[in-house]
Coordinates of C-alpha atoms and ligand atoms in Angstrom, one line a residue:
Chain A
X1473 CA 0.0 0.0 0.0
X1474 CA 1.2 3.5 -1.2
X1475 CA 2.6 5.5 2.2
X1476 CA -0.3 8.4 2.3
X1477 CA -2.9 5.4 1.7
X1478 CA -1.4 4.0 4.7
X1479 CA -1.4 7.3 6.7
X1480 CA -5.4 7.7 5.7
X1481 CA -6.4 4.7 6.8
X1482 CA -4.2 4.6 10.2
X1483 CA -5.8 8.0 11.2
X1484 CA -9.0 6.8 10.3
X1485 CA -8.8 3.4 12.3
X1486 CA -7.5 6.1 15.1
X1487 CA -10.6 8.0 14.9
X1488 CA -13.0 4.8 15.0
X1489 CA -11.8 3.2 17.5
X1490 CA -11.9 6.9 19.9
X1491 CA -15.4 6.6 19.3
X1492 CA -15.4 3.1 19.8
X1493 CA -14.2 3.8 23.4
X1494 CA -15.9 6.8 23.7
X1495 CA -19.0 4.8 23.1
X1496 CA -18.1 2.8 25.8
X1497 CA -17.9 5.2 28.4
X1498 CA -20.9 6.4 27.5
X1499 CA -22.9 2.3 27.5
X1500 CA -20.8 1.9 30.4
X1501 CA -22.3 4.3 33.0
X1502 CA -26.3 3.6 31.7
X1503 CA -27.8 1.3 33.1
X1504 CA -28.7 -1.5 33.0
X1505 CA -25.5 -3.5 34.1
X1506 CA -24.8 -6.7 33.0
X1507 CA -23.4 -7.7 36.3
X1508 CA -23.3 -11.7 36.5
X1509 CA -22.2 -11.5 32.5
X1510 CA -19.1 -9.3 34.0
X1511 CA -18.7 -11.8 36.6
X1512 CA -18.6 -15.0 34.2
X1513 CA -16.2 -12.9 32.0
X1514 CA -14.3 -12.1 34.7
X1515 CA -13.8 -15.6 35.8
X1516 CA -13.2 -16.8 32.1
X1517 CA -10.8 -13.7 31.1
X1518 CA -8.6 -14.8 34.3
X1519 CA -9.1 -18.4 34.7
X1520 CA -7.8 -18.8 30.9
X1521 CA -4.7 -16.9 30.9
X1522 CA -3.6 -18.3 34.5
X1523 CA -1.6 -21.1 33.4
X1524 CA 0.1 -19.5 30.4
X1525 CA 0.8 -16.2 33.5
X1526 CA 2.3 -18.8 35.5
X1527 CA 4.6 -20.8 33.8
X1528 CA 6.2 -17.4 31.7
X1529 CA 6.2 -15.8 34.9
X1530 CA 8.3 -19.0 37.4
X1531 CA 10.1 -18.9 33.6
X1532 CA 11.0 -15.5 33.2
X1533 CA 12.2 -15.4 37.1
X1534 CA 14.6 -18.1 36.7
X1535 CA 16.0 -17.3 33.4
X1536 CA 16.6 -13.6 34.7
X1537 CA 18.3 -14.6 37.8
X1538 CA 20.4 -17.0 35.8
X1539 CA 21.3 -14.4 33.5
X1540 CA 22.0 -12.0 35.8
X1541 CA 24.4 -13.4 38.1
X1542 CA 27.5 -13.5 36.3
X1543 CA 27.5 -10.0 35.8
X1544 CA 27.1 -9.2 39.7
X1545 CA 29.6 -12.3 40.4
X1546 CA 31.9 -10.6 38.5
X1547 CA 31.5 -6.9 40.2
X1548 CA 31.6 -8.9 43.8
X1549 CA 27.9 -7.8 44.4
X1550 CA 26.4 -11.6 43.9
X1551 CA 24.3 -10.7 47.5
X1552 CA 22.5 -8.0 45.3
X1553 CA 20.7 -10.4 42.7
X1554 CA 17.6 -10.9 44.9
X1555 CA 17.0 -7.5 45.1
X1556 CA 17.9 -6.4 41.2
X1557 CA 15.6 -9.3 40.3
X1558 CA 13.1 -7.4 42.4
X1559 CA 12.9 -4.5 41.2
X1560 CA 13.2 -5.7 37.4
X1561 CA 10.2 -7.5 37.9
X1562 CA 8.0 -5.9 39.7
X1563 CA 8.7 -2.6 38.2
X1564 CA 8.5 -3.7 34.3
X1565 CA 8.8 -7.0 33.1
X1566 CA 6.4 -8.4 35.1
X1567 CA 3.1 -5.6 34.2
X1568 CA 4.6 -6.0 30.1
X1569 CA 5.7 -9.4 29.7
X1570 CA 2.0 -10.6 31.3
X1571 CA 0.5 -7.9 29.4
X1572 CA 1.9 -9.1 26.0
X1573 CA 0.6 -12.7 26.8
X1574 CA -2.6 -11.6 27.8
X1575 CA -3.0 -9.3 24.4
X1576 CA -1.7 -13.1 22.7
X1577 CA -4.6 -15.0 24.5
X1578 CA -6.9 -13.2 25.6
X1579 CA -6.9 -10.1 22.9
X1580 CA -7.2 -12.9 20.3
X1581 CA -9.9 -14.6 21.8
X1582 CA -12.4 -11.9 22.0
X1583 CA -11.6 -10.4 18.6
X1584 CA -12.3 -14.0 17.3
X1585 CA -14.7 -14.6 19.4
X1586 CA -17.0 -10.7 18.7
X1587 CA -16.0 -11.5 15.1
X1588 CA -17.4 -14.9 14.5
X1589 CA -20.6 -14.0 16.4
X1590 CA -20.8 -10.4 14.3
X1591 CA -20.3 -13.1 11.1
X1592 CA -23.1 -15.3 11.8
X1593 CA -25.6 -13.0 12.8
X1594 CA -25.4 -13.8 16.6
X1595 CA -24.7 -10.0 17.5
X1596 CA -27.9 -9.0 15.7
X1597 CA -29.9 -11.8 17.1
X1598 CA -29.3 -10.6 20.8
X1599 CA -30.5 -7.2 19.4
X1600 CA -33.7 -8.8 19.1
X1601 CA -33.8 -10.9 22.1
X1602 CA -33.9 -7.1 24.0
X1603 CA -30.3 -7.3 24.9
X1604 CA -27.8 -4.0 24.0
X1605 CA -24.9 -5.8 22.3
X1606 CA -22.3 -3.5 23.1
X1607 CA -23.5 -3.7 26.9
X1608 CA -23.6 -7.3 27.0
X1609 CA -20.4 -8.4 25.0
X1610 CA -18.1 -5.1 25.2
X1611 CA -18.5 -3.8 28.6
X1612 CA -18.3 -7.1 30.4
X1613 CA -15.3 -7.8 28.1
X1614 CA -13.6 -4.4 28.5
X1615 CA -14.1 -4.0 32.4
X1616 CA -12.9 -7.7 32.9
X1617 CA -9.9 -7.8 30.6
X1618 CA -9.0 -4.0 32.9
X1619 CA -10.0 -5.4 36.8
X1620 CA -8.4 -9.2 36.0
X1621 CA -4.6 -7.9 34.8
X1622 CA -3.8 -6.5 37.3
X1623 CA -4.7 -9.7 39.6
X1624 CA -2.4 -11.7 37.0
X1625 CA 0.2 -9.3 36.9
X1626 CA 0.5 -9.6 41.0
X1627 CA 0.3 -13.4 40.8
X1628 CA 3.3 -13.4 37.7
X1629 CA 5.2 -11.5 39.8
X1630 CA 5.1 -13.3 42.9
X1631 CA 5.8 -16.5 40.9
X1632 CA 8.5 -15.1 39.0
X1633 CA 9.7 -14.1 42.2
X1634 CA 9.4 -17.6 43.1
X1635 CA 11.7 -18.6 40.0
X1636 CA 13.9 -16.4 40.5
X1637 CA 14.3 -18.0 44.4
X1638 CA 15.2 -21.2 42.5
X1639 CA 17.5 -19.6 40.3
X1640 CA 18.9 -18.0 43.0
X1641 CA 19.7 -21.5 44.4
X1642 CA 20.8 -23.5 41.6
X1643 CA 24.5 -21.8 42.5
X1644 CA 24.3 -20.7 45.9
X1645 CA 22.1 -21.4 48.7
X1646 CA 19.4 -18.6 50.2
X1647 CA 17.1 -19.4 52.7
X1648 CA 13.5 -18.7 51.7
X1649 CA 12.9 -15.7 53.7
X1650 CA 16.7 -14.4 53.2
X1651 CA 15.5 -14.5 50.0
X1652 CA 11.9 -12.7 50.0
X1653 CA 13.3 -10.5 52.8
X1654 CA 15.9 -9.0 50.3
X1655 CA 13.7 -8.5 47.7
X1656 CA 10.9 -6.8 49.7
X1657 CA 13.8 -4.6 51.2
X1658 CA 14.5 -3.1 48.1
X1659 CA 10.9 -2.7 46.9
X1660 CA 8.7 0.2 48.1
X1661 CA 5.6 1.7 47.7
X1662 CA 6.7 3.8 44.8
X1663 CA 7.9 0.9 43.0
X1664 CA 4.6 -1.2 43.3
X1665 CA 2.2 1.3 42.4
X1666 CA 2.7 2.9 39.4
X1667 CA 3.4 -1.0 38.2
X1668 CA 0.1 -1.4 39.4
X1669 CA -1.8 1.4 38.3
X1670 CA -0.3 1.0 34.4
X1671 CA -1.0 -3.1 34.5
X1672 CA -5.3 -1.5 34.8
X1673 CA -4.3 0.7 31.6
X1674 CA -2.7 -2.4 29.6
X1675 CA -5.8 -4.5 30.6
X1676 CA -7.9 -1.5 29.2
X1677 CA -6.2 -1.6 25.7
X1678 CA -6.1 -5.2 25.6
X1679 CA -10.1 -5.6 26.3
X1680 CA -11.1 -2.4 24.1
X1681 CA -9.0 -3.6 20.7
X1682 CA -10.1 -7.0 20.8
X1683 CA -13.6 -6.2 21.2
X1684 CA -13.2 -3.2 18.4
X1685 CA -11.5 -5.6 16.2
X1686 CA -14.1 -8.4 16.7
X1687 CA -17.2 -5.9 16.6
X1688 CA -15.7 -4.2 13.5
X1689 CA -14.7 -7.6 11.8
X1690 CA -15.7 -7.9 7.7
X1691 CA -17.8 -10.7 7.0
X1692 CA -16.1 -14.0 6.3
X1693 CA -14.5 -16.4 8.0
X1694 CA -10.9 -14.8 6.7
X1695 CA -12.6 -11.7 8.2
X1696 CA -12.6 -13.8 12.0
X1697 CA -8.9 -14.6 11.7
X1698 CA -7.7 -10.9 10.4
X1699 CA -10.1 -9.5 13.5
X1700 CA -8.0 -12.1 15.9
X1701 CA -4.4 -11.1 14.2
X1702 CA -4.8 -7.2 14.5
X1703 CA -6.3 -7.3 17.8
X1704 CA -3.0 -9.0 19.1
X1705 CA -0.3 -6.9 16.9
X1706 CA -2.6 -3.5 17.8
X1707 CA -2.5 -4.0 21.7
X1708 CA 0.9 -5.6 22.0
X1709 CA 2.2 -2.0 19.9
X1710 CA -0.1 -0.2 22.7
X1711 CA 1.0 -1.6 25.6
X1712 CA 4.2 -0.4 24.5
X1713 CA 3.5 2.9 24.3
X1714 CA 1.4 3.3 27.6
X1715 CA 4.5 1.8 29.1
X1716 CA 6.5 4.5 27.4
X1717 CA 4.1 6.9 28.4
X1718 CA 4.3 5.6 32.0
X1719 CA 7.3 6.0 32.8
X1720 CA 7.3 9.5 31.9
X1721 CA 4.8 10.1 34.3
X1722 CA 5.9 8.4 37.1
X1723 CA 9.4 10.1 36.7
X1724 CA 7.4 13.8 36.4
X1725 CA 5.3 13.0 39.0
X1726 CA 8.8 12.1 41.1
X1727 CA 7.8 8.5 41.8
X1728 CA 11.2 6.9 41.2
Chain B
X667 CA -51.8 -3.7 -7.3
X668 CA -52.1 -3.4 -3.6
X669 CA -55.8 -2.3 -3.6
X670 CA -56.6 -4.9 -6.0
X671 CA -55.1 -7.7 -3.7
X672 CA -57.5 -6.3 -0.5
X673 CA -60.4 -5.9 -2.8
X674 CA -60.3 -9.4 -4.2
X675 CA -59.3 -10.8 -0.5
X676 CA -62.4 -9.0 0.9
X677 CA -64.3 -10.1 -2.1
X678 CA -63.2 -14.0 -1.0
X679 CA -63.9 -14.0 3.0
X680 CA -66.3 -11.4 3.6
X681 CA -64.2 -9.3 6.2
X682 CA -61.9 -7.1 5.7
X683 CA -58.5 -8.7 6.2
X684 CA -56.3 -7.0 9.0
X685 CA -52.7 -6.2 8.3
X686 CA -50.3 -7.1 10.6
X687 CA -47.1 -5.1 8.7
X688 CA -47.3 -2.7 6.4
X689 CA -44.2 -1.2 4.7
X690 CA -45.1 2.3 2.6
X691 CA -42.4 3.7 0.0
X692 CA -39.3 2.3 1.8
X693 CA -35.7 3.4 0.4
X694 CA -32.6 2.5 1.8
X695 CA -29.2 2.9 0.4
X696 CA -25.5 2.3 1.5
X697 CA -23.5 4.9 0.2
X698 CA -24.2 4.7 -3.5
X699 CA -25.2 1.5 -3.7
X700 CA -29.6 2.0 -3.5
X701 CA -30.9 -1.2 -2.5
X702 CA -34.4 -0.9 -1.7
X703 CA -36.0 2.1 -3.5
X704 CA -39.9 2.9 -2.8
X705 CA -41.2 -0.5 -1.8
X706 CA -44.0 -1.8 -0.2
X707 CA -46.0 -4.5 1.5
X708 CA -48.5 -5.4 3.4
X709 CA -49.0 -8.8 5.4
X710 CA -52.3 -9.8 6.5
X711 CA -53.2 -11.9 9.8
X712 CA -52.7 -15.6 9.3
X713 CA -51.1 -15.1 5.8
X714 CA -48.2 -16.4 4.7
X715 CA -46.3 -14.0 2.1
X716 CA -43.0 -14.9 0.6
X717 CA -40.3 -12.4 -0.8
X718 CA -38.9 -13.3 -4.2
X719 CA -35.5 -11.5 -5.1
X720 CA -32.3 -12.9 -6.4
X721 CA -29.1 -12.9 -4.4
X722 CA -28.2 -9.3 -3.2
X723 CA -31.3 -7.7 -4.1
X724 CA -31.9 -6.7 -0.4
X725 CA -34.1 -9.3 1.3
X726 CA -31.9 -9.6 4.1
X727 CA -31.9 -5.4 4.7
X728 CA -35.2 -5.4 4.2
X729 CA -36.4 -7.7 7.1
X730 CA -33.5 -6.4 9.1
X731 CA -35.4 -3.0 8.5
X732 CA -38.8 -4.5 9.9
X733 CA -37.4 -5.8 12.9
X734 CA -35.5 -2.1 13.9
X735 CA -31.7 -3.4 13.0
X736 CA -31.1 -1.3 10.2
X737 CA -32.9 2.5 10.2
X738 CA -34.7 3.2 6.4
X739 CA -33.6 6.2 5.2
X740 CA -37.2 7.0 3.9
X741 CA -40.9 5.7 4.6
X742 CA -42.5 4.3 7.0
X743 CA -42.5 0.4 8.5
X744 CA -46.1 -0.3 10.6
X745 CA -45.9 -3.4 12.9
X746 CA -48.7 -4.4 14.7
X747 CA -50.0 -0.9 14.9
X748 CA -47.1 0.5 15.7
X749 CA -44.3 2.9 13.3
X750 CA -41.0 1.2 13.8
X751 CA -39.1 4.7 13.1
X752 CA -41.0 5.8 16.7
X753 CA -40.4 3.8 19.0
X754 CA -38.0 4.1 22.0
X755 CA -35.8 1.2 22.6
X756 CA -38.1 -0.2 25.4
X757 CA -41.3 0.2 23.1
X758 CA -39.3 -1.5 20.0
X759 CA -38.3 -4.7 22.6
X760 CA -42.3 -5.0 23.2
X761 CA -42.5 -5.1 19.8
X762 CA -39.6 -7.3 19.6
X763 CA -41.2 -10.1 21.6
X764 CA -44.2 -10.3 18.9
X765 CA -41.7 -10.3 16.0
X766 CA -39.7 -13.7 15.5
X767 CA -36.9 -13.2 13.5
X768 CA -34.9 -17.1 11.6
X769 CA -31.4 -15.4 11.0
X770 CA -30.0 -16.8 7.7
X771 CA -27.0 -17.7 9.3
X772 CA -29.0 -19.1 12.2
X773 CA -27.3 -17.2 14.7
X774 CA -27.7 -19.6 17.4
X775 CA -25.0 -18.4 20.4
X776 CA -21.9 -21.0 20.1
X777 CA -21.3 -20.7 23.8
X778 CA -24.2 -21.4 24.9
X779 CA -26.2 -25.1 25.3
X780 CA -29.3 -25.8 23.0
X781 CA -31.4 -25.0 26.2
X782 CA -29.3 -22.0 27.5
X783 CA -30.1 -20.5 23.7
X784 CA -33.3 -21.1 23.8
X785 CA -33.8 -19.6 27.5
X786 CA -32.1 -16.5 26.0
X787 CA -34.5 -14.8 24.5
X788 CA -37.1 -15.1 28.0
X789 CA -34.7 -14.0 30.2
X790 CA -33.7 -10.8 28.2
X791 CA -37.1 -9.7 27.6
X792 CA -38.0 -10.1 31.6
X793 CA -40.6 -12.7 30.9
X794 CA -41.7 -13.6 34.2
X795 CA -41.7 -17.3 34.6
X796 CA -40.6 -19.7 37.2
X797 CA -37.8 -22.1 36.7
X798 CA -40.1 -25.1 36.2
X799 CA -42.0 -23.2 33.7
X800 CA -39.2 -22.0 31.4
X801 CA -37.3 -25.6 31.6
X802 CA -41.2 -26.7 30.2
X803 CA -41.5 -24.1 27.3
X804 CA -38.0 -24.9 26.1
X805 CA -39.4 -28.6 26.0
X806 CA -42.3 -27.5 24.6
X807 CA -41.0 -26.1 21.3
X808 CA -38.2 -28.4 21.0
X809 CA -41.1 -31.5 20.9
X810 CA -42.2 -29.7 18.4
X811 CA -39.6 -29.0 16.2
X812 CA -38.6 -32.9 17.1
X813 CA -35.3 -31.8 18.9
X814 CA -36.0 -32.4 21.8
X815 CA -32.9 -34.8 23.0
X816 CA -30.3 -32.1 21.9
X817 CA -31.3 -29.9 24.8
X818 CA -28.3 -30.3 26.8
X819 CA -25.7 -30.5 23.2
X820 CA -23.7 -27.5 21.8
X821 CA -24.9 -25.9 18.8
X822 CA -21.6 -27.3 16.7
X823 CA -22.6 -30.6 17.8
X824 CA -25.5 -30.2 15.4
X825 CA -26.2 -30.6 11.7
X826 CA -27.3 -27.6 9.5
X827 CA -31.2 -28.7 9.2
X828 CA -30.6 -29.2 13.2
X829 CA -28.7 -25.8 14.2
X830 CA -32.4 -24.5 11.6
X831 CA -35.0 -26.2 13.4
X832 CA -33.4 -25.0 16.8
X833 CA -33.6 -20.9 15.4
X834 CA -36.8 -22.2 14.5
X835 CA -37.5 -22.9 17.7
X836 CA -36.0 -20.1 19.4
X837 CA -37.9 -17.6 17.9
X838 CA -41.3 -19.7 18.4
X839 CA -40.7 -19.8 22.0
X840 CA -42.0 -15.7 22.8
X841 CA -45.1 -17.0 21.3
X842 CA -45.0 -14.5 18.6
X843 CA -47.6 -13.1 16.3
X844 CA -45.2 -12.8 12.6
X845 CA -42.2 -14.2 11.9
X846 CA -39.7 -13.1 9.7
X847 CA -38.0 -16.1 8.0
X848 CA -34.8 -15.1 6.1
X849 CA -34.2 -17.8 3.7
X850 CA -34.8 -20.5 5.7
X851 CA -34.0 -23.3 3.7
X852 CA -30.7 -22.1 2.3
X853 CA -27.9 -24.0 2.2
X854 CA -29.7 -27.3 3.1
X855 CA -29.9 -30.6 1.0
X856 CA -33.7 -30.7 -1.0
X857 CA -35.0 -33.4 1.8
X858 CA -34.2 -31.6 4.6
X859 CA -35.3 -28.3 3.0
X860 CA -38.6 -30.0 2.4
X861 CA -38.9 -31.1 6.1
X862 CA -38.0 -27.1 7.3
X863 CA -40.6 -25.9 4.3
X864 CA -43.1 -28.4 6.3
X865 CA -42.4 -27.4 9.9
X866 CA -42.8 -23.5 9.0
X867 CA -46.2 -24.3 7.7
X868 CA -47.1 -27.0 10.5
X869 CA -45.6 -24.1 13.2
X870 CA -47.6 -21.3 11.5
X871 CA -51.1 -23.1 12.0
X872 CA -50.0 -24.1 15.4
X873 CA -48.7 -21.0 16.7
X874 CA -51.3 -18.9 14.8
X875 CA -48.6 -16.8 13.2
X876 CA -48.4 -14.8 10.2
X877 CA -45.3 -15.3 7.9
X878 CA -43.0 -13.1 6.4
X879 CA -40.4 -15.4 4.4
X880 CA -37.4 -14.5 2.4
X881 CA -36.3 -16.8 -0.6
X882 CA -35.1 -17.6 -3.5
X883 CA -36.0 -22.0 -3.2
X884 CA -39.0 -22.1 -5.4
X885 CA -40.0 -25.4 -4.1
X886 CA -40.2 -24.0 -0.5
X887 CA -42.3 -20.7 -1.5
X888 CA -44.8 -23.4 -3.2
X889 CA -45.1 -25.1 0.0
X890 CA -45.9 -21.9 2.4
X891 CA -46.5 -19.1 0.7
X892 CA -49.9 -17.9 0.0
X893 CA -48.9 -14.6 -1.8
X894 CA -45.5 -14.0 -3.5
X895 CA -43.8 -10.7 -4.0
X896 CA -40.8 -10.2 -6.4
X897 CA -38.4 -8.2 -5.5
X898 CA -36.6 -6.6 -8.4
X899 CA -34.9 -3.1 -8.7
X900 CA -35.6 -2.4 -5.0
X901 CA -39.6 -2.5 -5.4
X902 CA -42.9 -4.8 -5.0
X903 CA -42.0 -5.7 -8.7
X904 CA -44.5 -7.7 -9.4
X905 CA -47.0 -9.9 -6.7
X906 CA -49.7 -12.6 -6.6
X907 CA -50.3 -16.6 -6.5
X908 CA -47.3 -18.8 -7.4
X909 CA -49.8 -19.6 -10.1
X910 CA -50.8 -16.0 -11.3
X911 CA -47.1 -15.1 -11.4
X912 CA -46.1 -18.2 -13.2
X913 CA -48.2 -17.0 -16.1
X914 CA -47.0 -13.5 -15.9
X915 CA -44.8 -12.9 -19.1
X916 CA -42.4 -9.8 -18.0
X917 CA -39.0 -11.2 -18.6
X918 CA -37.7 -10.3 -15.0
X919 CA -40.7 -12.4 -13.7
X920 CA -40.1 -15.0 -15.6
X921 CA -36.6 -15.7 -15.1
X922 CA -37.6 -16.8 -11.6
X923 CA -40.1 -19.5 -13.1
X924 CA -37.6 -21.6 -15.4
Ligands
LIG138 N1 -24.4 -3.3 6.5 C1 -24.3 -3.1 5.2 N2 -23.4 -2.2 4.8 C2 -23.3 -1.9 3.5 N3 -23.9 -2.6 2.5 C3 -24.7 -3.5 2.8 C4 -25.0 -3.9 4.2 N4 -25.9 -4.9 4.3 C5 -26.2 -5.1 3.0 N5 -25.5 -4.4 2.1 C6 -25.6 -4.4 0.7 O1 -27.0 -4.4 0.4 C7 -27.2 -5.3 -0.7 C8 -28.3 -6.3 -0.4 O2 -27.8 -7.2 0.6 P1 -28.7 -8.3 1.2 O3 -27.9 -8.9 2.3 O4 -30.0 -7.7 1.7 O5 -29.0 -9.3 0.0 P2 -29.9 -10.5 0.0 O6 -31.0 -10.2 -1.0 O7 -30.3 -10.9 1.4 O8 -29.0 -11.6 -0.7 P3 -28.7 -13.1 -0.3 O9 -29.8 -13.9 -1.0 O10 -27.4 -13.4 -0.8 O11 -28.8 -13.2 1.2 C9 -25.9 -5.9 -1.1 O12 -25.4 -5.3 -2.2 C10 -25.0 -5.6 0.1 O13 -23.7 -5.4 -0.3
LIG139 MG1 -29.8 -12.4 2.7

């Protein structure tokens, strides 16, 4: 595609999906709430991506520690790993690293999932069975995918922190709570939160691109898969930039 | 042509036949593309009227019209007594519950069990009913769309003429007074198209409905249709008996007929 082409249609898949989530501000506040729907999404949105959270996270724990320790061997600062491993992980790999698999499971499943119901007519059908579609399928989706990262990104860290523990041990020998002791040491307040508070924004962007994607989808079955595929290259890109455009805040606002 | 077809109706029963949807100088257009351009209808109680067109000549937007999922651009839509164009959401989901609406594509929710699908529609439209009660409508209409041991299966765990029966039933189970079948038979072998042609007529005595149906299978309009309309160019083009229009010699009429 010719480069101003490109241009057009990236400002114009911009502007639709700002009204997309402006829209669902809007559906959002009016009632009536689809509670137990948000509840059963909730439950599904976490329960799925739990296994695939865990395992990268004990994963990414040990292969960091194990990666790291040369270096500090080599600088006579080995006693420091716990804590580096700390901070790396609660501070950034753990929120993007859980994010980015999220975006791959879960960010895929909903556009697939909106876009195969918008194909076969299942969208308009709850129309007619007096249900607001955007209400039922994007709200519950959107609100789960933001309240249940969070929750997975604590969990990936503690088990990464877990890994790391292990790794920590292959070479040398730390008790337990040496270990956790160490790393909570290091960590404060300031380091936890803003993790925290950006791991609700990548949830956010993960929930509202799928369901765009999968709402927006073009009919066909090749439609379904394209809606899946975007929805996972768009947020992975934007949890990126909200990461980048974390950091600057925290450091204006003096939080590090 | 309209007029004529009340006049001769009245002539026939002696009353004057009540509509239950009438459509009045309908356009609607996507961009430049104008598919339905003044058309109109009218469906009588208890009658049966089948829409003729060929493949992207607008059936599909026009029923989706009727039933308040796509907005006309022009002209009015009367359901039941009431202007589509109108109504608040709230009034169009009242009118929603008397409207059944067979999706082309089925539409039956994936996730869901055959039972959880059909309890759908009740428990979104607030229909107050115990749980006793529900669980016995939902095997009420699957008895008689002969279903009824799938209640518990997935909707992928069923055939096409199946996953058809089951809309079927899902829309019969509001009790409604039309339906609005969107080529129903579609996509189905000839046997099991017969056996869907059959049920729609079976249901439609039974339930007391009047029909709306969209299609192109000839053999299915000759089984439940009482009045055809053809629609070509975006209007009523031409309407009558599958007898009447057999004879009619227009070349866009006839094409229908070979
Ligand atoms: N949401 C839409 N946006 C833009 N164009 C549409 C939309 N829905 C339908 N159309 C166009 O309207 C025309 C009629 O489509 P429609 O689906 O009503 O055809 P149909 O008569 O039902 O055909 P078929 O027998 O294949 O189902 C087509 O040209 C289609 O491209
Ligand atoms: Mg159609």
């Amino acid at each position: 595609m010719p480069l101003p082409q490109l241009w057009r249609r990236f400002l114009s898949e911009t502007g639709e999906m700002s009204r997309f989530t402006g829209r669902f501000f809007v559906q959002g506040f009016k009632p009536r709430y689809e509670f137990s729907e948000l509840l059963h999404q909730c439950f599904i949105i976490g329960y799925k991506s739990l296994p695939l959270v865990g395992l990268t996270g004990f994963i990414m724990g040990l292969v960091l520690t194990m990666q790291l320790r040369p270096s500090l061997v080599s600088y006579g600062v080995e006693s420091e790993l716990p804590m580096m491993v700390g901070i790396a992980v609660v501070r950034e790999i753990g929120p993007v690293i859980t994010a980015l698999i999220f975006a791959g499971k879960i960010g895929s499943s909903i556009g697939a999932e909106l876009g195969s119901m918008k194909v076969t007519e299942q969208i308009d059908a709850m129309e007619v069975s007096g249900t607001n579609p955007f209400k039922y399928l994007v709200v519950t989706r959107v609100l789960a995918a933001t309240l249940m990262l969070p929750v997975l990104v604590i969990l990936s860290d503690a088990i990464s922190l877990f890994g790391s523990f292990i790794g920590v041990n292959i070479r040398g020998v730390t008790s337990f709570n040496l270990f956790f002791k160490q790393v909570f040491d290091a960590l404060s307040f300031e380091d936890f939160i803003p993790a925290f508070i950006k791991s609700y924004f990548f949830g956010f962007a993960v929930g509202i691109v799928g369901c765009f994607k999968g709402f927006n989808s073009s009919k066909g079955t090749e439609g379904v898969g394209r809606s899946a595929n975007s929805a996972v290259v768009v947020s992975s890109v934007l949890i990126f930039i909200l990461d980048l455009l974390a950091v600057q805040v925290t450091d204006i606002l003096g939080l590090n | 042509m309209q007029a004529v077809f009340t006049i001769e109706r009245k002539a026939e029963t002696g009353v004057e036949p009540e509509d239950v949807l009438t459509i009045k100088n309908l356009y609607k257009s996507f961009g430049s593309n104008h598919v339905l351009i003044d058309f109109n209808l009218e469906l009588y109680k208890g009658e049966n009227v089948a829409v003729l067109g060929k493949s992207g000549s607008g059936k599909s937007v026009l029923i989706k019209c009727i039933i308040g999922l796509l907005t006309p651009d022009q002209g009015t839509i009367n359901v039941l007594g009431h202007n589509i164009g109108e109504l608040n959401i709230h009034e169009l989901d009242e009118i929603r519950t008397k409207v059944g609406f067979l999706f082309q594509s089925n539409a039956l929710y994936d996730s869901m069990t055959v039972r959880e699908n059909l309890e759908f529609p009740l428990r979104r439209h607030w229909i107050k009913l115990t749980t006793a009660e529900r669980t016995g409508k939902v095997k009420e209409v699957l008895n008689n769309v002969g279903l009824a041991h799938t209640i518990d299966m997935m909707p992928a765990e069923l055939s096409g003429g199946m996953r058809k029966r089951i809309a079927l039933a899902r829309t019969l189970i509001l009790d409604p007074e039309i339906i609005l079948y969107d080529e129903p038979t579609t996509g189905l072998d000839p046997i099991t198209g017969k056996g869907i042609s059959i049920l729609i007529k079976e249901m439609g005595e039974k339930y007391n409905t009047s029909a709306l149906l969209i299609s192109h299978d000839m053999k299915c309009i000759r089984m439940t249709a009482d009045r055809i309309i053809m629609l070509i160019d975006g209007k009523c083009y031409a309407q009558g008996t599958y007898e009447e229009l057999k004879k009619n010699n227009d070349e866009k009429v006839k094409q229908f007929f070979e």
